[in-house]
Short mmCIF file of C-alpha atoms in Angstrom, two decimals:
data_model
loop_
_atom_site.label_atom_id
_atom_site.label_comp_id
_atom_site.label_asym_id
_atom_site.label_seq_id
_atom_site.Cartn_x
_atom_site.Cartn_y
_atom_site.Cartn_z
CA UNK B 1 -36.38 -83.11 -11.59
CA UNK B 2 -39.10 -80.80 -12.86
CA UNK B 3 -39.85 -81.27 -16.51
CA UNK B 4 -38.55 -78.96 -19.20
CA UNK B 5 -40.43 -78.00 -22.34
CA UNK B 6 -39.00 -75.93 -25.15
CA UNK B 7 -41.59 -74.19 -27.32
CA UNK B 8 -39.90 -73.41 -30.60
CA UNK B 9 -39.69 -73.29 -34.33
CA UNK B 10 -37.16 -75.52 -36.11
CA UNK B 11 -36.19 -72.74 -38.52
CA UNK B 12 -35.53 -70.11 -35.84
CA UNK B 13 -31.94 -69.31 -34.85
CA UNK B 14 -33.14 -68.09 -31.46
CA UNK B 15 -34.72 -71.44 -30.80
CA UNK B 16 -31.54 -73.17 -31.98
CA UNK B 17 -29.46 -71.30 -29.40
CA UNK B 18 -31.51 -72.74 -26.57
CA UNK B 19 -31.38 -76.20 -28.09
CA UNK B 20 -27.57 -76.05 -28.30
CA UNK B 21 -27.34 -74.93 -24.68
CA UNK B 22 -29.63 -77.74 -23.51
CA UNK B 23 -27.57 -80.31 -25.43
CA UNK B 24 -24.22 -78.89 -24.29
CA UNK B 25 -25.37 -79.14 -20.69
CA UNK B 26 -26.97 -82.55 -21.19
CA UNK B 27 -30.36 -81.35 -19.99
CA UNK B 28 -33.29 -83.54 -21.08
CA UNK B 29 -36.28 -81.69 -22.48
CA UNK B 30 -39.45 -82.07 -24.48
CA UNK B 31 -39.65 -80.08 -27.70
CA UNK B 32 -42.94 -78.55 -28.84
CA UNK B 33 -42.96 -77.23 -32.40
CA UNK B 34 -45.05 -74.08 -32.75
CA UNK B 35 -46.92 -72.87 -35.80
CA UNK B 36 -46.54 -69.10 -35.66
CA UNK B 37 -49.42 -68.59 -38.08
CA UNK B 38 -51.60 -70.44 -35.60
CA UNK B 39 -50.15 -69.85 -32.14
CA UNK B 40 -51.01 -72.45 -29.54
CA UNK B 41 -52.91 -71.49 -26.39
CA UNK B 42 -49.83 -72.70 -24.51
CA UNK B 43 -47.58 -70.15 -26.23
CA UNK B 44 -50.04 -67.33 -25.64
CA UNK B 45 -50.31 -68.33 -22.00
CA UNK B 46 -46.56 -68.64 -21.45
CA UNK B 47 -45.48 -65.57 -23.43
CA UNK B 48 -48.39 -63.16 -23.38
CA UNK B 49 -46.19 -60.09 -23.78
CA UNK B 50 -44.34 -61.01 -26.98
CA UNK B 51 -46.12 -64.20 -28.14
CA UNK B 52 -42.83 -65.38 -29.59
CA UNK B 53 -40.63 -68.41 -29.44
CA UNK B 54 -38.45 -69.70 -27.94
CA UNK B 55 -40.07 -70.19 -24.57
CA UNK B 56 -38.51 -72.50 -22.01
CA UNK B 57 -40.95 -73.91 -19.49
CA UNK B 58 -39.35 -75.39 -16.38
CA UNK B 59 -41.70 -77.00 -13.90
CA UNK B 60 -44.55 -74.98 -15.36
CA UNK B 61 -42.68 -71.66 -15.11
CA UNK B 62 -41.99 -69.90 -18.43
CA UNK B 63 -38.80 -68.09 -19.35
CA UNK B 64 -38.81 -66.01 -22.55
CA UNK B 65 -36.14 -64.41 -24.78
CA UNK B 66 -33.32 -66.67 -25.95
CA UNK B 67 -30.51 -64.78 -24.19
CA UNK B 68 -32.44 -64.69 -20.92
CA UNK B 69 -33.09 -68.42 -21.27
CA UNK B 70 -29.35 -69.04 -21.78
CA UNK B 71 -28.57 -67.14 -18.56
CA UNK B 72 -31.29 -69.09 -16.74
CA UNK B 73 -29.90 -72.42 -17.94
CA UNK B 74 -26.40 -71.41 -16.90
CA UNK B 75 -27.55 -70.45 -13.41
CA UNK B 76 -29.73 -73.49 -12.88
CA UNK B 77 -27.33 -76.06 -14.39
CA UNK B 78 -23.83 -74.72 -13.65
CA UNK B 79 -21.96 -77.69 -15.23
CA UNK B 80 -20.42 -76.92 -18.61
CA UNK B 81 -20.75 -73.19 -17.94
CA UNK B 82 -21.62 -70.86 -20.79
CA UNK B 83 -20.22 -67.80 -19.02
CA UNK B 84 -16.84 -67.37 -17.32
CA UNK B 85 -16.72 -67.05 -13.55
CA UNK B 86 -14.89 -63.70 -13.39
CA UNK B 87 -17.35 -60.76 -13.26
CA UNK B 88 -15.35 -58.66 -15.73
CA UNK B 89 -15.04 -61.51 -18.24
CA UNK B 90 -18.77 -62.12 -17.82
CA UNK B 91 -19.48 -58.45 -18.57
CA UNK B 92 -17.36 -58.67 -21.72
CA UNK B 93 -19.17 -61.83 -22.86
CA UNK B 94 -22.58 -60.28 -22.17
CA UNK B 95 -21.48 -57.18 -24.09
CA UNK B 96 -20.82 -59.22 -27.22
CA UNK B 97 -24.06 -61.16 -26.83
CA UNK B 98 -25.93 -57.84 -26.63
CA UNK B 99 -23.98 -56.45 -29.58
CA UNK B 100 -25.04 -59.40 -31.71
CA UNK B 101 -28.66 -58.98 -30.56
CA UNK B 102 -28.62 -55.28 -31.37
CA UNK B 103 -27.03 -55.61 -34.78
CA UNK B 104 -28.28 -58.90 -36.21
CA UNK B 105 -31.48 -57.27 -37.46
CA UNK B 106 -29.43 -56.11 -40.43
CA UNK B 107 -28.99 -59.74 -41.49
CA UNK B 108 -32.76 -60.19 -41.41
CA UNK B 109 -33.22 -57.04 -43.45
CA UNK B 110 -30.86 -58.41 -46.12
CA UNK B 111 -33.23 -61.33 -46.29
CA UNK B 112 -36.47 -59.34 -46.23
CA UNK B 113 -35.67 -56.48 -48.61
CA UNK B 114 -34.31 -55.65 -52.03
CA UNK B 115 -32.79 -52.71 -53.86
CA UNK B 116 -31.47 -49.78 -51.86
CA UNK B 117 -32.87 -51.06 -48.58
CA UNK B 118 -31.06 -54.34 -49.05
CA UNK B 119 -27.83 -52.58 -49.98
CA UNK B 120 -27.93 -50.68 -46.70
CA UNK B 121 -28.68 -53.88 -44.80
CA UNK B 122 -25.69 -55.58 -46.43
CA UNK B 123 -23.51 -52.64 -45.46
CA UNK B 124 -24.75 -52.78 -41.86
CA UNK B 125 -24.18 -56.53 -41.72
CA UNK B 126 -20.62 -56.07 -42.94
CA UNK B 127 -20.07 -53.45 -40.22
CA UNK B 128 -21.33 -55.83 -37.59
CA UNK B 129 -19.05 -58.62 -38.78
CA UNK B 130 -16.10 -56.24 -39.00
CA UNK B 131 -16.54 -55.17 -35.39
CA UNK B 132 -16.73 -58.77 -34.23
CA UNK B 133 -13.71 -59.69 -36.35
CA UNK B 134 -11.62 -56.82 -35.01
CA UNK B 135 -12.70 -56.55 -31.41
CA UNK B 136 -14.36 -59.68 -30.16
CA UNK B 137 -12.54 -62.79 -31.24
CA UNK B 138 -8.82 -62.24 -30.82
CA UNK B 139 -6.73 -65.34 -31.44
CA UNK B 140 -8.91 -67.71 -29.46
CA UNK B 141 -10.54 -70.82 -30.89
CA UNK B 142 -13.93 -69.77 -29.55
CA UNK B 143 -15.25 -66.52 -28.07
CA UNK B 144 -15.43 -68.50 -24.84
CA UNK B 145 -11.76 -69.52 -25.07
CA UNK B 146 -11.15 -73.26 -25.35
CA UNK B 147 -14.76 -74.14 -24.88
CA UNK B 148 -17.96 -72.97 -26.50
CA UNK B 149 -19.67 -70.28 -24.46
CA UNK B 150 -22.65 -67.97 -24.61
CA UNK B 151 -21.15 -65.64 -27.22
CA UNK B 152 -20.38 -68.59 -29.49
CA UNK B 153 -23.95 -69.82 -29.18
CA UNK B 154 -25.45 -66.38 -29.77
CA UNK B 155 -23.16 -65.62 -32.69
CA UNK B 156 -23.25 -69.13 -34.11
CA UNK B 157 -26.97 -69.04 -34.65
CA UNK B 158 -26.82 -65.76 -36.54
CA UNK B 159 -23.80 -66.74 -38.64
CA UNK B 160 -25.24 -70.12 -39.54
CA UNK B 161 -28.51 -68.50 -40.62
CA UNK B 162 -26.54 -65.85 -42.50
CA UNK B 163 -25.06 -68.63 -44.65
CA UNK B 164 -28.58 -69.59 -45.69
CA UNK B 165 -29.61 -65.97 -46.24
CA UNK B 166 -26.53 -65.43 -48.43
CA UNK B 167 -27.52 -68.34 -50.64
CA UNK B 168 -31.19 -67.32 -50.83
CA UNK B 169 -30.43 -63.71 -51.83
CA UNK B 170 -27.30 -64.51 -53.83
CA UNK B 171 -25.01 -62.11 -51.96
CA UNK B 172 -21.88 -63.27 -50.15
CA UNK B 173 -21.33 -61.29 -46.96
CA UNK B 174 -19.07 -63.29 -44.66
CA UNK B 175 -16.22 -63.69 -47.14
CA UNK B 176 -13.27 -65.76 -45.81
CA UNK B 177 -10.60 -63.37 -47.05
CA UNK B 178 -12.38 -60.36 -45.51
CA UNK B 179 -13.11 -62.08 -42.19
CA UNK B 180 -10.40 -64.70 -41.66
CA UNK B 181 -10.91 -65.00 -37.90
CA UNK B 182 -14.67 -65.26 -38.12
CA UNK B 183 -14.36 -67.74 -40.96
CA UNK B 184 -12.01 -69.94 -38.93
CA UNK B 185 -14.26 -69.61 -35.92
CA UNK B 186 -17.33 -70.61 -37.99
CA UNK B 187 -15.60 -73.80 -39.08
CA UNK B 188 -14.55 -74.64 -35.51
CA UNK B 189 -18.01 -73.95 -34.19
CA UNK B 190 -19.98 -75.85 -36.82
CA UNK B 191 -17.66 -78.84 -36.53
CA UNK B 192 -17.75 -78.97 -32.72
CA UNK B 193 -19.23 -82.30 -31.56
CA UNK B 194 -22.65 -81.33 -30.24
CA UNK B 195 -23.19 -78.40 -32.60
CA UNK B 196 -22.41 -80.50 -35.68
CA UNK B 197 -25.15 -82.99 -34.77
CA UNK B 198 -27.68 -80.28 -34.09
CA UNK B 199 -27.64 -78.08 -37.15
CA UNK B 200 -30.87 -77.69 -39.09
CA UNK B 201 -31.16 -79.46 -42.45
CA UNK B 202 -29.62 -77.12 -45.03
CA UNK B 203 -31.93 -78.10 -47.90
CA UNK B 204 -35.03 -77.69 -45.77
CA UNK B 205 -33.75 -74.30 -44.59
CA UNK B 206 -33.20 -73.14 -48.17
CA UNK B 207 -36.73 -74.13 -49.17
CA UNK B 208 -38.20 -72.51 -46.07
CA UNK B 209 -36.33 -69.23 -46.41
CA UNK B 210 -36.79 -68.96 -50.18
CA UNK B 211 -40.54 -69.16 -49.61
CA UNK B 212 -40.35 -66.74 -46.71
CA UNK B 213 -38.41 -64.23 -48.79
CA UNK B 214 -40.94 -64.41 -51.60
CA UNK B 215 -43.75 -63.77 -49.12
CA UNK B 216 -41.80 -60.92 -47.55
CA UNK B 217 -41.11 -59.17 -50.84
CA UNK B 218 -44.70 -59.68 -52.03
CA UNK B 219 -46.11 -57.98 -48.96
CA UNK B 220 -43.59 -55.11 -49.02
CA UNK Q 1 -5.77 -52.66 -3.43
CA UNK Q 2 -7.86 -49.50 -3.52
CA UNK Q 3 -10.85 -49.84 -5.78
CA UNK Q 4 -10.98 -47.17 -8.45
CA UNK Q 5 -14.42 -46.73 -9.92
CA UNK Q 6 -15.25 -44.12 -12.56
CA UNK Q 7 -18.64 -43.48 -14.08
CA UNK Q 8 -18.77 -41.78 -17.45
CA UNK Q 9 -22.22 -40.40 -18.05
CA UNK Q 10 -24.00 -37.20 -19.06
CA UNK Q 11 -26.51 -34.99 -17.23
CA UNK Q 12 -29.64 -36.20 -18.98
CA UNK Q 13 -29.40 -39.84 -19.99
CA UNK Q 14 -31.68 -42.27 -18.12
CA UNK Q 15 -29.20 -45.05 -18.88
CA UNK Q 16 -26.41 -43.27 -17.05
CA UNK Q 17 -28.74 -42.43 -14.21
CA UNK Q 18 -29.54 -46.04 -13.46
CA UNK Q 19 -25.85 -46.82 -12.97
CA UNK Q 20 -25.57 -43.85 -10.61
CA UNK Q 21 -28.51 -45.24 -8.64
CA UNK Q 22 -26.87 -48.65 -8.36
CA UNK Q 23 -23.57 -47.17 -7.20
CA UNK Q 24 -25.29 -45.08 -4.54
CA UNK Q 25 -27.60 -47.86 -3.39
CA UNK Q 26 -24.61 -50.14 -2.89
CA UNK Q 27 -22.56 -47.40 -1.24
CA UNK Q 28 -19.76 -47.71 -3.79
CA UNK Q 29 -17.34 -44.80 -3.96
CA UNK Q 30 -16.85 -43.54 -7.45
CA UNK Q 31 -15.63 -40.61 -9.49
CA UNK Q 32 -18.09 -39.12 -11.94
CA UNK Q 33 -17.04 -37.95 -15.38
CA UNK Q 34 -19.74 -35.88 -17.04
CA UNK Q 35 -19.48 -36.10 -20.81
CA UNK Q 36 -20.59 -33.61 -23.41
CA UNK Q 37 -21.99 -35.94 -26.05
CA UNK Q 38 -21.49 -33.38 -28.79
CA UNK Q 39 -17.78 -33.42 -27.92
CA UNK Q 40 -16.89 -36.85 -26.58
CA UNK Q 41 -13.69 -37.18 -24.62
CA UNK Q 42 -10.80 -39.29 -25.97
CA UNK Q 43 -11.10 -41.43 -22.84
CA UNK Q 44 -14.74 -42.29 -23.59
CA UNK Q 45 -13.85 -43.24 -27.15
CA UNK Q 46 -11.02 -45.37 -25.83
CA UNK Q 47 -13.20 -47.11 -23.23
CA UNK Q 48 -16.18 -47.70 -25.52
CA UNK Q 49 -14.81 -47.93 -29.06
CA UNK Q 50 -17.70 -50.06 -30.33
CA UNK Q 51 -20.64 -47.82 -29.37
CA UNK Q 52 -18.90 -44.60 -28.25
CA UNK Q 53 -21.75 -44.07 -25.78
CA UNK Q 54 -22.32 -43.44 -22.12
CA UNK Q 55 -22.63 -44.87 -19.56
CA UNK Q 56 -19.29 -46.56 -19.15
CA UNK Q 57 -18.12 -47.86 -15.80
CA UNK Q 58 -14.38 -48.16 -15.40
CA UNK Q 59 -13.27 -50.38 -12.52
CA UNK Q 60 -9.53 -50.41 -11.92
CA UNK Q 61 -8.92 -49.35 -15.52
CA UNK Q 62 -11.25 -52.02 -16.98
CA UNK Q 63 -14.27 -50.63 -18.86
CA UNK Q 64 -17.76 -52.11 -18.75
CA UNK Q 65 -20.35 -50.79 -21.21
CA UNK Q 66 -24.14 -50.99 -21.57
CA UNK Q 67 -26.14 -49.89 -18.53
CA UNK Q 68 -27.91 -53.15 -17.67
CA UNK Q 69 -24.65 -55.09 -18.04
CA UNK Q 70 -23.01 -52.60 -15.72
CA UNK Q 71 -25.77 -53.22 -13.16
CA UNK Q 72 -25.15 -56.97 -13.42
CA UNK Q 73 -21.41 -56.39 -13.00
CA UNK Q 74 -21.93 -54.19 -9.95
CA UNK Q 75 -24.20 -56.80 -8.44
CA UNK Q 76 -21.64 -59.56 -8.96
CA UNK Q 77 -18.72 -57.53 -7.65
CA UNK Q 78 -20.32 -55.75 -4.69
CA UNK Q 79 -22.66 -58.10 -2.88
CA UNK Q 80 -24.33 -55.63 -0.48
CA UNK Q 81 -27.87 -54.46 -1.27
CA UNK Q 82 -28.34 -56.97 -4.10
CA UNK Q 83 -30.13 -55.83 -7.24
CA UNK Q 84 -31.04 -59.35 -8.33
CA UNK Q 85 -32.60 -62.09 -6.22
CA UNK Q 86 -30.93 -65.48 -5.72
CA UNK Q 87 -33.58 -67.53 -7.49
CA UNK Q 88 -32.80 -68.06 -11.20
CA UNK Q 89 -36.44 -67.79 -12.24
CA UNK Q 90 -36.90 -64.45 -10.48
CA UNK Q 91 -33.63 -63.28 -12.01
CA UNK Q 92 -34.93 -64.23 -15.46
CA UNK Q 93 -38.10 -62.21 -14.81
CA UNK Q 94 -36.12 -59.15 -13.70
CA UNK Q 95 -33.97 -59.35 -16.83
CA UNK Q 96 -37.10 -59.75 -18.95
CA UNK Q 97 -38.60 -56.50 -17.64
CA UNK Q 98 -35.32 -54.63 -18.01
CA UNK Q 99 -35.17 -55.77 -21.64
CA UNK Q 100 -38.83 -54.82 -22.10
CA UNK Q 101 -38.09 -51.30 -20.91
CA UNK Q 102 -35.14 -50.81 -23.21
CA UNK Q 103 -36.29 -52.63 -26.32
CA UNK Q 104 -39.98 -51.82 -26.28
CA UNK Q 105 -41.09 -48.85 -24.19
CA UNK Q 106 -38.17 -46.44 -24.17
CA UNK Q 107 -37.38 -46.57 -27.90
CA UNK Q 108 -41.08 -46.29 -28.82
CA UNK Q 109 -41.54 -43.14 -26.80
CA UNK Q 110 -38.15 -41.57 -27.48
CA UNK Q 111 -37.79 -42.38 -31.18
CA UNK Q 112 -41.38 -42.56 -32.38
CA UNK Q 113 -43.94 -40.88 -30.11
CA UNK Q 114 -41.64 -37.93 -29.45
CA UNK Q 115 -40.38 -37.45 -32.98
CA UNK Q 116 -43.33 -38.30 -35.21
CA UNK Q 117 -46.86 -37.08 -35.70
CA UNK Q 118 -50.15 -38.29 -37.13
CA UNK Q 119 -50.82 -42.00 -37.50
CA UNK Q 120 -47.26 -43.06 -36.67
CA UNK Q 121 -47.39 -41.21 -33.38
CA UNK Q 122 -50.87 -42.52 -32.60
CA UNK Q 123 -49.75 -46.10 -33.10
CA UNK Q 124 -46.70 -45.49 -30.93
CA UNK Q 125 -48.87 -44.15 -28.11
CA UNK Q 126 -51.16 -47.18 -28.36
CA UNK Q 127 -48.13 -49.45 -28.21
CA UNK Q 128 -46.86 -47.67 -25.10
CA UNK Q 129 -50.26 -48.02 -23.41
CA UNK Q 130 -50.23 -51.75 -24.20
CA UNK Q 131 -46.76 -52.06 -22.73
CA UNK Q 132 -47.75 -50.18 -19.58
CA UNK Q 133 -50.67 -52.56 -19.12
CA UNK Q 134 -48.18 -55.41 -18.82
CA UNK Q 135 -46.24 -53.45 -16.22
CA UNK Q 136 -49.46 -52.78 -14.31
CA UNK Q 137 -50.20 -56.51 -14.36
CA UNK Q 138 -46.69 -57.36 -13.16
CA UNK Q 139 -47.04 -55.02 -10.18
CA UNK Q 140 -50.06 -56.89 -8.76
CA UNK Q 141 -49.33 -57.76 -5.14
CA UNK Q 142 -45.94 -56.03 -5.24
CA UNK Q 143 -44.60 -52.73 -4.02
CA UNK Q 144 -41.75 -52.76 -6.52
CA UNK Q 145 -40.93 -54.90 -9.56
CA UNK Q 146 -38.25 -56.40 -7.34
CA UNK Q 147 -40.78 -57.20 -4.61
CA UNK Q 148 -40.41 -55.49 -1.21
CA UNK Q 149 -37.23 -53.70 -2.25
CA UNK Q 150 -36.13 -52.24 -5.56
CA UNK Q 151 -34.12 -54.36 -7.92
CA UNK Q 152 -32.72 -54.48 -11.42
CA UNK Q 153 -36.12 -54.16 -13.12
CA UNK Q 154 -37.01 -51.09 -11.01
CA UNK Q 155 -33.72 -49.42 -11.92
CA UNK Q 156 -34.21 -50.22 -15.61
CA UNK Q 157 -37.82 -48.99 -15.60
CA UNK Q 158 -37.09 -46.15 -13.19
CA UNK Q 159 -36.89 -43.54 -15.95
CA UNK Q 160 -40.67 -43.81 -16.19
CA UNK Q 161 -41.02 -42.23 -12.76
CA UNK Q 162 -39.67 -38.89 -13.99
CA UNK Q 163 -38.95 -38.78 -17.72
CA UNK Q 164 -42.40 -39.99 -18.76
CA UNK Q 165 -44.08 -36.94 -17.31
CA UNK Q 166 -41.74 -34.62 -19.22
CA UNK Q 167 -42.19 -36.57 -22.45
CA UNK Q 168 -45.97 -36.53 -22.02
CA UNK Q 169 -45.87 -32.76 -21.67
CA UNK Q 170 -43.74 -32.31 -24.79
CA UNK Q 171 -45.90 -34.67 -26.83
CA UNK Q 172 -49.09 -33.21 -25.36
CA UNK Q 173 -50.61 -36.58 -24.47
CA UNK Q 174 -51.19 -37.98 -20.97
CA UNK Q 175 -50.54 -41.70 -20.91
CA UNK Q 176 -50.08 -42.68 -17.28
CA UNK Q 177 -53.13 -41.77 -15.25
CA UNK Q 178 -54.34 -42.87 -11.84
CA UNK Q 179 -57.50 -44.44 -13.19
CA UNK Q 180 -55.94 -46.68 -15.82
CA UNK Q 181 -52.68 -47.43 -14.03
CA UNK Q 182 -53.19 -47.19 -10.26
CA UNK Q 183 -50.39 -49.64 -9.41
CA UNK Q 184 -47.92 -47.97 -11.75
CA UNK Q 185 -48.76 -44.56 -10.26
CA UNK Q 186 -48.23 -45.98 -6.77
CA UNK Q 187 -44.92 -47.50 -7.87
CA UNK Q 188 -43.82 -44.15 -9.32
CA UNK Q 189 -44.47 -42.50 -5.96
CA UNK Q 190 -42.72 -45.20 -3.94
CA UNK Q 191 -39.75 -45.27 -6.28
CA UNK Q 192 -39.40 -41.49 -6.38
CA UNK Q 193 -39.50 -41.28 -2.57
CA UNK Q 194 -36.34 -43.32 -2.19
CA UNK Q 195 -33.74 -40.75 -1.05
CA UNK Q 196 -31.05 -41.78 -3.56
CA UNK Q 197 -33.56 -41.55 -6.41
CA UNK Q 198 -35.19 -38.33 -5.24
CA UNK Q 199 -31.91 -36.43 -5.20
CA UNK Q 200 -30.73 -37.65 -8.58
CA UNK Q 201 -33.18 -36.41 -11.19
CA UNK Q 202 -31.88 -33.96 -13.81
CA UNK Q 203 -33.41 -30.45 -13.84
CA UNK Q 204 -36.90 -30.70 -15.31
CA UNK Q 205 -36.86 -27.49 -17.34
CA UNK Q 206 -33.56 -28.41 -18.97
CA UNK Q 207 -34.91 -31.87 -19.79
CA UNK Q 208 -38.11 -30.38 -21.20
CA UNK Q 209 -36.11 -28.05 -23.47
CA UNK Q 210 -33.97 -30.95 -24.61
CA UNK Q 211 -36.96 -33.05 -25.64
CA UNK Q 212 -38.69 -30.09 -27.29
CA UNK Q 213 -35.46 -29.63 -29.25
CA UNK Q 214 -35.48 -33.28 -30.36
CA UNK Q 215 -39.10 -33.03 -31.47
CA UNK Q 216 -38.60 -29.80 -33.36
CA UNK Q 217 -35.46 -31.09 -35.09
CA UNK Q 218 -37.19 -34.32 -36.12
CA UNK Q 219 -40.36 -32.67 -37.40
CA UNK Q 220 -38.52 -29.75 -38.96
CA UNK Q 221 -36.64 -32.22 -41.16
CA UNK Q 222 -39.85 -33.91 -42.22
CA UNK Q 223 -42.00 -30.82 -42.79
CA UNK Q 224 -41.65 -29.56 -46.35
CA UNK Q 225 -40.75 -25.89 -46.56
#
């Protein structure tokens, strides 16, 4: 089998999504940690357009953008599918993945800003969570039903990072009583066998993001 | 069971247009519902409660939202004239360029170059030129982004073949020229010559007025009285 490389950053949720998918599908890979302040020639060669991680390289061919990588993995290794087989159900799953992509920038803004700007970002984040709570989850254990799927992976990365952001900025956003379904889902997801063993170190994350926030506010 | 397909769109949106192209290219019978976005129908709000936007495709009462997702759905449900190739790597590339269109180029021209002036606008134009360079590069050795025939990436980028010219006129800056982007210009001609595409464009003068309106409204708000 052609070799697989994942170019990533341990503290990136987008990178983490791909890692979870690789582990869930039991796909062996080599991990290459990137330093984004000093991008490797490999990264620039494989992702000239965006110069961002994650990049999956399969047999020398690069695939960029975490959601596109997830689709690629699902099509190339169909076991333990991340998407349902029915076209309509697939469209619904992809819709929620896109929704999370479109709206999760508000979580990053909570982290990067302060004052009025941050207040707006908190408000937007709450809206995003509210929509997911009311429309996306239903009574299922996971977005994917009984098994973890693409929406769980996409959402899980953002929610897990949101927990860190909440602690760094001192604002609770995903409150259990406000978002009971999402809260229950978060517990199920983070305790699921493969996910549990592949979460980033919480203390390291807090140090990393505290520093990043300071830098962000200083350059604002 | 008879297939019932409805397309909710409006007269001007490039997103709605790409779904129309896909339906026609695949020979799918559908009913068109033209929305007035200043007065959205209850049905649209029911079918797309999250975004309240067009296009929405409704297939046997089940709504699918977001234009590129609709294209993927159409391709999975109606197999004739495929929009995506079989090979997963080529599929990933097509999706990449569709995303590039909608996350990079289209928003930069529509929400920055069109509606700002001065340095902000200049930077937006430079960004668009950079983006187009990548498209030019991607077209090397190919007639279409999809290869010999048009595919998902062509449909997603297709707005460039008509809307860009109008936007350039409104902004007063020519971005796509033969000298800098010969392959892109050739692609625009090939794409526009496809019968389904040729017949589908919205009226140019109406589109021009619409974009002038957006620019005036945006700058009017920013200009102090």
